[in-house]
Amino acid sequence: DAKTTQPPSMDCAEGRAANLPCNHSTISGNEYVYWYRQIHSQGPQYIIHGLKNNETNEMASLIITEDRKSSTLILPHATLRDTAVYYCIVRGHGSSNTGKLIFGQGTTLQVKP
Amino acid sequence: DAGVTQSPTHLIKTRGQQVTLRCSPKSGHDTVSWYQQALGQGPQFIFQYYEEEERQRGNFPDRFSGHQFPNYSSELNVNALLLGDSALYLCASSLDPGLTYEQYFGPGTRLTVT
């Protein structure tokens, strides 16, 4: 699975959009980009995933560059409850993949009032 | 619908002892993965169980072993505990994750080895 690089920390004002970047320059053609977050003292929570098209769900939007070497997770209106560690993960799909998640250090997002 | 549950919540053990942690997957899920998360680090994959067999294993010694029962629940066993085994142990469940997307994590068991 490809390695990802994220900034260690970011701040965001409450109510503003939070844009979390991730580099995955060695991603292969059949690998997806996943985002999870971990709120203090809880287990990680799935947010969103994508292959090459932009994706949006009720939690966030995922923007993947055309060359797929980087992506951005967007929380459109950050709240204090969005303060967490955000992990960008690359993994393959298909019957030969077990779904093992390789977590890096993630980005600690601090949403401030 | 209950999500992933883990027990116990917290545990304190002494070096050299053995410990068993338990996980019940989300209803309908048949695959269980275990992760170890040291303080300040991201979770590290230990192993995954599917159809009562270990399907994949991370870079952990044989002191770490597991089991999956016919009802899909799972246990993680750690023998000869070391101080470095102190961590949050997370269980994640899914339907055969090679074919599906989301993995659901439990709240974890905090193990402290003294």
JSON list of C-alpha atoms in Angstrom, two decimals:
[
{"chain": "A", "resi": 1, "resn": "ASP", "atom": "CA", "xyz": [0.00, 0.00, 0.00]},
{"chain": "A", "resi": 2, "resn": "ALA", "atom": "CA", "xyz": [1.21, 3.49, -0.82]},
{"chain": "A", "resi": 3, "resn": "LYS", "atom": "CA", "xyz": [2.53, 5.75, 1.91]},
{"chain": "A", "resi": 4, "resn": "THR", "atom": "CA", "xyz": [0.83, 9.04, 2.76]},
{"chain": "A", "resi": 5, "resn": "THR", "atom": "CA", "xyz": [2.18, 12.32, 4.10]},
{"chain": "A", "resi": 6, "resn": "GLN", "atom": "CA", "xyz": [0.12, 14.77, 6.15]},
{"chain": "A", "resi": 7, "resn": "PRO", "atom": "CA", "xyz": [0.92, 17.92, 8.11]},
{"chain": "A", "resi": 8, "resn": "PRO", "atom": "CA", "xyz": [1.12, 17.11, 11.83]},
{"chain": "A", "resi": 9, "resn": "SER", "atom": "CA", "xyz": [-1.33, 19.80, 12.93]},
{"chain": "A", "resi": 10, "resn": "MET", "atom": "CA", "xyz": [-3.75, 22.45, 11.69]},
{"chain": "A", "resi": 11, "resn": "ASP", "atom": "CA", "xyz": [-6.08, 25.03, 13.23]},
{"chain": "A", "resi": 12, "resn": "CYS", "atom": "CA", "xyz": [-9.46, 26.11, 11.93]},
{"chain": "A", "resi": 13, "resn": "ALA", "atom": "CA", "xyz": [-11.98, 28.67, 13.13]},
{"chain": "A", "resi": 14, "resn": "GLU", "atom": "CA", "xyz": [-15.39, 27.36, 14.05]},
{"chain": "A", "resi": 15, "resn": "GLY", "atom": "CA", "xyz": [-17.85, 27.74, 11.18]},
{"chain": "A", "resi": 16, "resn": "ARG", "atom": "CA", "xyz": [-15.13, 27.99, 8.56]},
{"chain": "A", "resi": 17, "resn": "ALA", "atom": "CA", "xyz": [-14.12, 25.29, 6.11]},
{"chain": "A", "resi": 18, "resn": "ALA", "atom": "CA", "xyz": [-11.30, 23.00, 7.19]},
{"chain": "A", "resi": 19, "resn": "ASN", "atom": "CA", "xyz": [-9.09, 21.81, 4.34]},
{"chain": "A", "resi": 20, "resn": "LEU", "atom": "CA", "xyz": [-6.81, 18.91, 5.22]},
{"chain": "A", "resi": 21, "resn": "PRO", "atom": "CA", "xyz": [-4.17, 17.98, 2.64]},
{"chain": "A", "resi": 22, "resn": "CYS", "atom": "CA", "xyz": [-2.59, 14.59, 1.99]},
{"chain": "A", "resi": 23, "resn": "ASN", "atom": "CA", "xyz": [0.20, 13.55, -0.35]},
{"chain": "A", "resi": 24, "resn": "HIS", "atom": "CA", "xyz": [0.26, 10.03, -1.79]},
{"chain": "A", "resi": 25, "resn": "SER", "atom": "CA", "xyz": [2.66, 10.30, -4.71]},
{"chain": "A", "resi": 26, "resn": "THR", "atom": "CA", "xyz": [3.26, 6.52, -4.98]},
{"chain": "A", "resi": 27, "resn": "ILE", "atom": "CA", "xyz": [-0.42, 5.58, -5.21]},
{"chain": "A", "resi": 28, "resn": "SER", "atom": "CA", "xyz": [-1.13, 2.89, -7.78]},
{"chain": "A", "resi": 29, "resn": "GLY", "atom": "CA", "xyz": [-4.00, 2.78, -10.23]},
{"chain": "A", "resi": 30, "resn": "ASN", "atom": "CA", "xyz": [-6.23, 0.44, -8.23]},
{"chain": "A", "resi": 31, "resn": "GLU", "atom": "CA", "xyz": [-5.74, 2.06, -4.83]},
{"chain": "A", "resi": 32, "resn": "TYR", "atom": "CA", "xyz": [-8.34, 4.21, -3.15]},
{"chain": "A", "resi": 33, "resn": "VAL", "atom": "CA", "xyz": [-7.87, 7.18, -0.82]},
{"chain": "A", "resi": 34, "resn": "TYR", "atom": "CA", "xyz": [-9.61, 6.82, 2.53]},
{"chain": "A", "resi": 35, "resn": "TRP", "atom": "CA", "xyz": [-10.08, 9.27, 5.37]},
{"chain": "A", "resi": 36, "resn": "TYR", "atom": "CA", "xyz": [-10.73, 8.32, 8.97]},
{"chain": "A", "resi": 37, "resn": "ARG", "atom": "CA", "xyz": [-10.76, 10.47, 12.06]},
{"chain": "A", "resi": 38, "resn": "GLN", "atom": "CA", "xyz": [-10.21, 9.72, 15.71]},
{"chain": "A", "resi": 39, "resn": "ILE", "atom": "CA", "xyz": [-11.73, 11.85, 18.37]},
{"chain": "A", "resi": 40, "resn": "HIS", "atom": "CA", "xyz": [-9.89, 11.70, 21.67]},
{"chain": "A", "resi": 41, "resn": "SER", "atom": "CA", "xyz": [-10.31, 8.40, 23.51]},
{"chain": "A", "resi": 42, "resn": "GLN", "atom": "CA", "xyz": [-12.53, 6.89, 20.81]},
{"chain": "A", "resi": 43, "resn": "GLY", "atom": "CA", "xyz": [-11.93, 4.42, 17.99]},
{"chain": "A", "resi": 44, "resn": "PRO", "atom": "CA", "xyz": [-11.31, 5.74, 14.47]},
{"chain": "A", "resi": 45, "resn": "GLN", "atom": "CA", "xyz": [-14.39, 6.68, 12.44]},
{"chain": "A", "resi": 46, "resn": "TYR", "atom": "CA", "xyz": [-14.72, 6.30, 8.67]},
{"chain": "A", "resi": 47, "resn": "ILE", "atom": "CA", "xyz": [-15.35, 9.59, 6.87]},
{"chain": "A", "resi": 48, "resn": "ILE", "atom": "CA", "xyz": [-15.12, 9.13, 3.11]},
{"chain": "A", "resi": 49, "resn": "HIS", "atom": "CA", "xyz": [-13.19, 7.42, 0.33]},
{"chain": "A", "resi": 50, "resn": "GLY", "atom": "CA", "xyz": [-12.57, 7.91, -3.39]},
{"chain": "A", "resi": 51, "resn": "LEU", "atom": "CA", "xyz": [-10.66, 6.63, -6.41]},
{"chain": "A", "resi": 52, "resn": "LYS", "atom": "CA", "xyz": [-10.28, 9.52, -8.81]},
{"chain": "A", "resi": 53, "resn": "ASN", "atom": "CA", "xyz": [-13.47, 11.52, -8.86]},
{"chain": "A", "resi": 54, "resn": "ASN", "atom": "CA", "xyz": [-14.42, 14.04, -6.22]},
{"chain": "A", "resi": 55, "resn": "GLU", "atom": "CA", "xyz": [-16.72, 12.61, -3.59]},
{"chain": "A", "resi": 56, "resn": "THR", "atom": "CA", "xyz": [-19.14, 14.18, -1.13]},
{"chain": "A", "resi": 57, "resn": "ASN", "atom": "CA", "xyz": [-21.21, 12.79, 1.70]},
{"chain": "A", "resi": 58, "resn": "GLU", "atom": "CA", "xyz": [-22.98, 14.17, 4.74]},
{"chain": "A", "resi": 59, "resn": "MET", "atom": "CA", "xyz": [-19.72, 14.53, 6.64]},
{"chain": "A", "resi": 60, "resn": "ALA", "atom": "CA", "xyz": [-17.20, 15.87, 4.14]},
{"chain": "A", "resi": 61, "resn": "SER", "atom": "CA", "xyz": [-15.95, 16.30, 0.60]},
{"chain": "A", "resi": 62, "resn": "LEU", "atom": "CA", "xyz": [-12.90, 14.65, -0.91]},
{"chain": "A", "resi": 63, "resn": "ILE", "atom": "CA", "xyz": [-11.00, 16.32, -3.72]},
{"chain": "A", "resi": 64, "resn": "ILE", "atom": "CA", "xyz": [-8.43, 14.15, -5.54]},
{"chain": "A", "resi": 65, "resn": "THR", "atom": "CA", "xyz": [-6.03, 15.76, -8.01]},
{"chain": "A", "resi": 66, "resn": "GLU", "atom": "CA", "xyz": [-6.08, 14.60, -11.61]},
{"chain": "A", "resi": 67, "resn": "ASP", "atom": "CA", "xyz": [-2.72, 12.83, -11.25]},
{"chain": "A", "resi": 68, "resn": "ARG", "atom": "CA", "xyz": [-4.02, 11.26, -7.99]},
{"chain": "A", "resi": 69, "resn": "LYS", "atom": "CA", "xyz": [-0.82, 12.13, -6.17]},
{"chain": "A", "resi": 70, "resn": "SER", "atom": "CA", "xyz": [-2.58, 14.25, -3.58]},
{"chain": "A", "resi": 71, "resn": "SER", "atom": "CA", "xyz": [-5.98, 14.89, -2.10]},
{"chain": "A", "resi": 72, "resn": "THR", "atom": "CA", "xyz": [-7.81, 17.27, 0.22]},
{"chain": "A", "resi": 73, "resn": "LEU", "atom": "CA", "xyz": [-10.49, 16.49, 2.77]},
{"chain": "A", "resi": 74, "resn": "ILE", "atom": "CA", "xyz": [-12.89, 19.37, 3.24]},
{"chain": "A", "resi": 75, "resn": "LEU", "atom": "CA", "xyz": [-15.11, 19.84, 6.27]},
{"chain": "A", "resi": 76, "resn": "PRO", "atom": "CA", "xyz": [-17.38, 22.63, 4.96]},
{"chain": "A", "resi": 77, "resn": "HIS", "atom": "CA", "xyz": [-18.43, 24.17, 8.29]},
{"chain": "A", "resi": 78, "resn": "ALA", "atom": "CA", "xyz": [-16.15, 22.97, 11.05]},
{"chain": "A", "resi": 79, "resn": "THR", "atom": "CA", "xyz": [-17.53, 22.69, 14.58]},
{"chain": "A", "resi": 80, "resn": "LEU", "atom": "CA", "xyz": [-15.77, 22.15, 17.89]},
{"chain": "A", "resi": 81, "resn": "ARG", "atom": "CA", "xyz": [-16.83, 18.49, 17.68]},
{"chain": "A", "resi": 82, "resn": "ASP", "atom": "CA", "xyz": [-14.66, 18.11, 14.57]},
{"chain": "A", "resi": 83, "resn": "THR", "atom": "CA", "xyz": [-11.51, 18.50, 16.68]},
{"chain": "A", "resi": 84, "resn": "ALA", "atom": "CA", "xyz": [-9.75, 15.18, 16.12]},
{"chain": "A", "resi": 85, "resn": "VAL", "atom": "CA", "xyz": [-6.81, 13.42, 14.48]},
{"chain": "A", "resi": 86, "resn": "TYR", "atom": "CA", "xyz": [-7.51, 12.91, 10.77]},
{"chain": "A", "resi": 87, "resn": "TYR", "atom": "CA", "xyz": [-5.86, 10.02, 8.96]},
{"chain": "A", "resi": 88, "resn": "CYS", "atom": "CA", "xyz": [-5.40, 9.76, 5.20]},
{"chain": "A", "resi": 89, "resn": "ILE", "atom": "CA", "xyz": [-4.94, 6.12, 4.13]},
{"chain": "A", "resi": 90, "resn": "VAL", "atom": "CA", "xyz": [-4.40, 4.45, 0.77]},
{"chain": "A", "resi": 91, "resn": "ARG", "atom": "CA", "xyz": [-5.63, 0.91, 0.24]},
{"chain": "A", "resi": 92, "resn": "GLY", "atom": "CA", "xyz": [-6.59, -1.41, -2.55]},
{"chain": "A", "resi": 93, "resn": "HIS", "atom": "CA", "xyz": [-9.93, -3.05, -3.17]},
{"chain": "A", "resi": 94, "resn": "GLY", "atom": "CA", "xyz": [-10.85, -6.47, -4.48]},
{"chain": "A", "resi": 95, "resn": "SER", "atom": "CA", "xyz": [-10.83, -10.06, -3.28]},
{"chain": "A", "resi": 96, "resn": "SER", "atom": "CA", "xyz": [-7.04, -10.12, -2.90]},
{"chain": "A", "resi": 97, "resn": "ASN", "atom": "CA", "xyz": [-7.15, -7.26, -0.40]},
{"chain": "A", "resi": 98, "resn": "THR", "atom": "CA", "xyz": [-7.96, -7.81, 3.23]},
{"chain": "A", "resi": 99, "resn": "GLY", "atom": "CA", "xyz": [-8.69, -4.17, 3.92]},
{"chain": "A", "resi": 100, "resn": "LYS", "atom": "CA", "xyz": [-5.74, -3.77, 6.28]},
{"chain": "A", "resi": 101, "resn": "LEU", "atom": "CA", "xyz": [-5.45, -0.09, 7.14]},
{"chain": "A", "resi": 102, "resn": "ILE", "atom": "CA", "xyz": [-1.98, 1.44, 7.44]},
{"chain": "A", "resi": 103, "resn": "PHE", "atom": "CA", "xyz": [-2.24, 4.50, 9.65]},
{"chain": "A", "resi": 104, "resn": "GLY", "atom": "CA", "xyz": [0.38, 7.23, 9.68]},
{"chain": "A", "resi": 105, "resn": "GLN", "atom": "CA", "xyz": [0.65, 9.97, 12.27]},
{"chain": "A", "resi": 106, "resn": "GLY", "atom": "CA", "xyz": [-2.32, 11.86, 10.87]},
{"chain": "A", "resi": 107, "resn": "THR", "atom": "CA", "xyz": [-3.17, 15.55, 11.17]},
{"chain": "A", "resi": 108, "resn": "THR", "atom": "CA", "xyz": [-4.41, 16.91, 14.48]},
{"chain": "A", "resi": 109, "resn": "LEU", "atom": "CA", "xyz": [-7.15, 19.40, 13.62]},
{"chain": "A", "resi": 110, "resn": "GLN", "atom": "CA", "xyz": [-7.96, 21.90, 16.34]},
{"chain": "A", "resi": 111, "resn": "VAL", "atom": "CA", "xyz": [-11.19, 23.81, 15.75]},
{"chain": "A", "resi": 112, "resn": "LYS", "atom": "CA", "xyz": [-11.20, 27.03, 17.73]},
{"chain": "A", "resi": 113, "resn": "PRO", "atom": "CA", "xyz": [-14.19, 29.15, 18.79]},
{"chain": "B", "resi": 1, "resn": "ASP", "atom": "CA", "xyz": [-28.22, -1.73, 16.24]},
{"chain": "B", "resi": 2, "resn": "ALA", "atom": "CA", "xyz": [-25.19, -2.21, 18.47]},
{"chain": "B", "resi": 3, "resn": "GLY", "atom": "CA", "xyz": [-21.90, -1.23, 16.97]},
{"chain": "B", "resi": 4, "resn": "VAL", "atom": "CA", "xyz": [-18.57, -2.85, 17.74]},
{"chain": "B", "resi": 5, "resn": "THR", "atom": "CA", "xyz": [-18.17, -3.59, 21.42]},
{"chain": "B", "resi": 6, "resn": "GLN", "atom": "CA", "xyz": [-14.98, -4.40, 23.31]},
{"chain": "B", "resi": 7, "resn": "SER", "atom": "CA", "xyz": [-14.28, -5.62, 26.80]},
{"chain": "B", "resi": 8, "resn": "PRO", "atom": "CA", "xyz": [-12.88, -4.79, 29.20]},
{"chain": "B", "resi": 9, "resn": "THR", "atom": "CA", "xyz": [-12.59, -1.02, 28.88]},
{"chain": "B", "resi": 10, "resn": "HIS", "atom": "CA", "xyz": [-9.45, -0.79, 30.95]},
{"chain": "B", "resi": 11, "resn": "LEU", "atom": "CA", "xyz": [-7.03, -3.40, 32.22]},
{"chain": "B", "resi": 12, "resn": "ILE", "atom": "CA", "xyz": [-3.89, -3.32, 34.35]},
{"chain": "B", "resi": 13, "resn": "LYS", "atom": "CA", "xyz": [-1.46, -6.26, 34.20]},
{"chain": "B", "resi": 14, "resn": "THR", "atom": "CA", "xyz": [2.02, -7.04, 35.42]},
{"chain": "B", "resi": 15, "resn": "ARG", "atom": "CA", "xyz": [5.00, -7.89, 33.23]},
{"chain": "B", "resi": 16, "resn": "GLY", "atom": "CA", "xyz": [5.07, -11.56, 32.31]},
{"chain": "B", "resi": 17, "resn": "GLN", "atom": "CA", "xyz": [1.34, -12.07, 32.72]},
{"chain": "B", "resi": 18, "resn": "GLN", "atom": "CA", "xyz": [-1.10, -13.02, 30.00]},
{"chain": "B", "resi": 19, "resn": "VAL", "atom": "CA", "xyz": [-4.17, -11.07, 28.88]},
{"chain": "B", "resi": 20, "resn": "THR", "atom": "CA", "xyz": [-7.27, -11.75, 26.80]},
{"chain": "B", "resi": 21, "resn": "LEU", "atom": "CA", "xyz": [-9.25, -8.97, 25.15]},
{"chain": "B", "resi": 22, "resn": "ARG", "atom": "CA", "xyz": [-12.66, -9.48, 23.59]},
{"chain": "B", "resi": 23, "resn": "CYS", "atom": "CA", "xyz": [-14.51, -7.99, 20.63]},
{"chain": "B", "resi": 24, "resn": "SER", "atom": "CA", "xyz": [-18.05, -8.36, 19.34]},
{"chain": "B", "resi": 25, "resn": "PRO", "atom": "CA", "xyz": [-18.45, -7.14, 15.77]},
{"chain": "B", "resi": 26, "resn": "LYS", "atom": "CA", "xyz": [-21.23, -4.98, 14.43]},
{"chain": "B", "resi": 27, "resn": "SER", "atom": "CA", "xyz": [-24.34, -6.99, 13.62]},
{"chain": "B", "resi": 28, "resn": "GLY", "atom": "CA", "xyz": [-24.01, -8.66, 10.24]},
{"chain": "B", "resi": 29, "resn": "HIS", "atom": "CA", "xyz": [-20.22, -8.31, 10.02]},
{"chain": "B", "resi": 30, "resn": "ASP", "atom": "CA", "xyz": [-18.06, -11.39, 9.60]},
{"chain": "B", "resi": 31, "resn": "THR", "atom": "CA", "xyz": [-14.52, -10.00, 9.64]},
{"chain": "B", "resi": 32, "resn": "VAL", "atom": "CA", "xyz": [-12.59, -8.73, 12.64]},
{"chain": "B", "resi": 33, "resn": "SER", "atom": "CA", "xyz": [-9.28, -6.88, 12.63]},
{"chain": "B", "resi": 34, "resn": "TRP", "atom": "CA", "xyz": [-7.17, -5.95, 15.63]},
{"chain": "B", "resi": 35, "resn": "TYR", "atom": "CA", "xyz": [-4.96, -2.88, 15.97]},
{"chain": "B", "resi": 36, "resn": "GLN", "atom": "CA", "xyz": [-2.53, -1.65, 18.62]},
{"chain": "B", "resi": 37, "resn": "GLN", "atom": "CA", "xyz": [-2.27, 2.07, 19.24]},
{"chain": "B", "resi": 38, "resn": "ALA", "atom": "CA", "xyz": [0.59, 3.35, 21.38]},
{"chain": "B", "resi": 39, "resn": "LEU", "atom": "CA", "xyz": [0.24, 6.78, 22.94]},
{"chain": "B", "resi": 40, "resn": "GLY", "atom": "CA", "xyz": [0.64, 9.51, 20.35]},
{"chain": "B", "resi": 41, "resn": "GLN", "atom": "CA", "xyz": [0.86, 7.09, 17.43]},
{"chain": "B", "resi": 42, "resn": "GLY", "atom": "CA", "xyz": [-1.53, 5.88, 14.77]},
{"chain": "B", "resi": 43, "resn": "PRO", "atom": "CA", "xyz": [-3.04, 2.40, 15.10]},
{"chain": "B", "resi": 44, "resn": "GLN", "atom": "CA", "xyz": [-0.87, -0.50, 13.93]},
{"chain": "B", "resi": 45, "resn": "PHE", "atom": "CA", "xyz": [-2.42, -3.58, 12.32]},
{"chain": "B", "resi": 46, "resn": "ILE", "atom": "CA", "xyz": [-1.97, -6.78, 14.35]},
{"chain": "B", "resi": 47, "resn": "PHE", "atom": "CA", "xyz": [-4.04, -9.36, 12.44]},
{"chain": "B", "resi": 48, "resn": "GLN", "atom": "CA", "xyz": [-7.38, -10.05, 10.84]},
{"chain": "B", "resi": 49, "resn": "TYR", "atom": "CA", "xyz": [-9.79, -12.95, 11.27]},
{"chain": "B", "resi": 50, "resn": "TYR", "atom": "CA", "xyz": [-12.27, -14.15, 8.68]},
{"chain": "B", "resi": 51, "resn": "GLU", "atom": "CA", "xyz": [-14.15, -17.46, 8.67]},
{"chain": "B", "resi": 52, "resn": "GLU", "atom": "CA", "xyz": [-12.50, -18.32, 11.99]},
{"chain": "B", "resi": 53, "resn": "GLU", "atom": "CA", "xyz": [-9.01, -18.18, 10.50]},
{"chain": "B", "resi": 54, "resn": "GLU", "atom": "CA", "xyz": [-6.21, -15.65, 10.63]},
{"chain": "B", "resi": 55, "resn": "ARG", "atom": "CA", "xyz": [-6.18, -14.16, 7.16]},
{"chain": "B", "resi": 56, "resn": "GLN", "atom": "CA", "xyz": [-3.40, -11.59, 7.45]},
{"chain": "B", "resi": 57, "resn": "ARG", "atom": "CA", "xyz": [-0.89, -10.66, 10.10]},
{"chain": "B", "resi": 58, "resn": "GLY", "atom": "CA", "xyz": [1.09, -7.52, 10.76]},
{"chain": "B", "resi": 59, "resn": "ASN", "atom": "CA", "xyz": [4.60, -7.25, 12.18]},
{"chain": "B", "resi": 60, "resn": "PHE", "atom": "CA", "xyz": [3.83, -8.55, 15.67]},
{"chain": "B", "resi": 61, "resn": "PRO", "atom": "CA", "xyz": [5.54, -11.42, 17.53]},
{"chain": "B", "resi": 62, "resn": "ASP", "atom": "CA", "xyz": [3.94, -14.78, 18.19]},
{"chain": "B", "resi": 63, "resn": "ARG", "atom": "CA", "xyz": [3.12, -13.63, 21.72]},
{"chain": "B", "resi": 64, "resn": "PHE", "atom": "CA", "xyz": [0.12, -12.02, 20.04]},
{"chain": "B", "resi": 65, "resn": "SER", "atom": "CA", "xyz": [-2.49, -14.56, 19.04]},
{"chain": "B", "resi": 66, "resn": "GLY", "atom": "CA", "xyz": [-6.17, -14.53, 18.33]},
{"chain": "B", "resi": 67, "resn": "HIS", "atom": "CA", "xyz": [-9.29, -16.47, 17.76]},
{"chain": "B", "resi": 68, "resn": "GLN", "atom": "CA", "xyz": [-12.60, -16.00, 16.03]},
{"chain": "B", "resi": 69, "resn": "PHE", "atom": "CA", "xyz": [-15.70, -17.83, 17.13]},
{"chain": "B", "resi": 70, "resn": "PRO", "atom": "CA", "xyz": [-18.59, -19.12, 14.97]},
{"chain": "B", "resi": 71, "resn": "ASN", "atom": "CA", "xyz": [-20.67, -16.08, 15.99]},
{"chain": "B", "resi": 72, "resn": "TYR", "atom": "CA", "xyz": [-17.86, -13.89, 14.53]},
{"chain": "B", "resi": 73, "resn": "SER", "atom": "CA", "xyz": [-16.76, -12.49, 17.88]},
{"chain": "B", "resi": 74, "resn": "SER", "atom": "CA", "xyz": [-13.04, -12.49, 18.48]},
{"chain": "B", "resi": 75, "resn": "GLU", "atom": "CA", "xyz": [-10.38, -12.59, 21.17]},
{"chain": "B", "resi": 76, "resn": "LEU", "atom": "CA", "xyz": [-6.88, -11.16, 21.23]},
{"chain": "B", "resi": 77, "resn": "ASN", "atom": "CA", "xyz": [-4.41, -12.91, 23.52]},
{"chain": "B", "resi": 78, "resn": "VAL", "atom": "CA", "xyz": [-1.05, -11.52, 24.53]},
{"chain": "B", "resi": 79, "resn": "ASN", "atom": "CA", "xyz": [1.40, -13.71, 26.44]},
{"chain": "B", "resi": 80, "resn": "ALA", "atom": "CA", "xyz": [4.46, -12.77, 28.47]},
{"chain": "B", "resi": 81, "resn": "LEU", "atom": "CA", "xyz": [3.45, -9.13, 28.67]},
{"chain": "B", "resi": 82, "resn": "LEU", "atom": "CA", "xyz": [6.12, -6.46, 28.28]},
{"chain": "B", "resi": 83, "resn": "LEU", "atom": "CA", "xyz": [5.99, -2.84, 29.37]},
{"chain": "B", "resi": 84, "resn": "GLY", "atom": "CA", "xyz": [5.93, -1.92, 25.68]},
{"chain": "B", "resi": 85, "resn": "ASP", "atom": "CA", "xyz": [2.63, -3.72, 25.23]},
{"chain": "B", "resi": 86, "resn": "SER", "atom": "CA", "xyz": [0.90, -0.89, 27.08]},
{"chain": "B", "resi": 87, "resn": "ALA", "atom": "CA", "xyz": [-1.44, 0.61, 24.50]},
{"chain": "B", "resi": 88, "resn": "LEU", "atom": "CA", "xyz": [-5.01, 1.04, 23.31]},
{"chain": "B", "resi": 89, "resn": "TYR", "atom": "CA", "xyz": [-6.15, -2.11, 21.55]},
{"chain": "B", "resi": 90, "resn": "LEU", "atom": "CA", "xyz": [-8.76, -1.51, 18.89]},
{"chain": "B", "resi": 91, "resn": "CYS", "atom": "CA", "xyz": [-11.05, -3.95, 17.17]},
{"chain": "B", "resi": 92, "resn": "ALA", "atom": "CA", "xyz": [-12.58, -3.19, 13.78]},
{"chain": "B", "resi": 93, "resn": "SER", "atom": "CA", "xyz": [-15.30, -5.14, 12.01]},
{"chain": "B", "resi": 94, "resn": "SER", "atom": "CA", "xyz": [-16.57, -5.26, 8.46]},
{"chain": "B", "resi": 95, "resn": "LEU", "atom": "CA", "xyz": [-18.07, -7.48, 5.84]},
{"chain": "B", "resi": 96, "resn": "ASP", "atom": "CA", "xyz": [-15.26, -9.15, 3.90]},
{"chain": "B", "resi": 97, "resn": "PRO", "atom": "CA", "xyz": [-13.26, -5.92, 3.58]},
{"chain": "B", "resi": 98, "resn": "GLY", "atom": "CA", "xyz": [-11.71, -6.81, 0.29]},
{"chain": "B", "resi": 99, "resn": "LEU", "atom": "CA", "xyz": [-15.11, -6.26, -1.18]},
{"chain": "B", "resi": 100, "resn": "THR", "atom": "CA", "xyz": [-16.56, -3.51, 0.99]},
{"chain": "B", "resi": 101, "resn": "TYR", "atom": "CA", "xyz": [-15.40, -0.14, 2.14]},
{"chain": "B", "resi": 102, "resn": "GLU", "atom": "CA", "xyz": [-16.13, 0.82, 5.68]},
{"chain": "B", "resi": 103, "resn": "GLN", "atom": "CA", "xyz": [-14.56, -0.66, 8.76]},
{"chain": "B", "resi": 104, "resn": "TYR", "atom": "CA", "xyz": [-16.22, 0.09, 12.07]},
{"chain": "B", "resi": 105, "resn": "PHE", "atom": "CA", "xyz": [-14.01, 0.49, 15.11]},
{"chain": "B", "resi": 106, "resn": "GLY", "atom": "CA", "xyz": [-14.86, -0.21, 18.71]},
{"chain": "B", "resi": 107, "resn": "PRO", "atom": "CA", "xyz": [-13.92, 2.13, 21.56]},
{"chain": "B", "resi": 108, "resn": "GLY", "atom": "CA", "xyz": [-10.86, 0.07, 22.43]},
{"chain": "B", "resi": 109, "resn": "THR", "atom": "CA", "xyz": [-9.37, -1.56, 25.50]},
{"chain": "B", "resi": 110, "resn": "ARG", "atom": "CA", "xyz": [-6.72, 0.43, 27.35]},
{"chain": "B", "resi": 111, "resn": "LEU", "atom": "CA", "xyz": [-4.05, -2.00, 28.56]},
{"chain": "B", "resi": 112, "resn": "THR", "atom": "CA", "xyz": [-1.47, -0.86, 31.08]},
{"chain": "B", "resi": 113, "resn": "VAL", "atom": "CA", "xyz": [1.46, -3.15, 31.87]},
{"chain": "B", "resi": 114, "resn": "THR", "atom": "CA", "xyz": [3.37, -2.36, 35.07]}
]
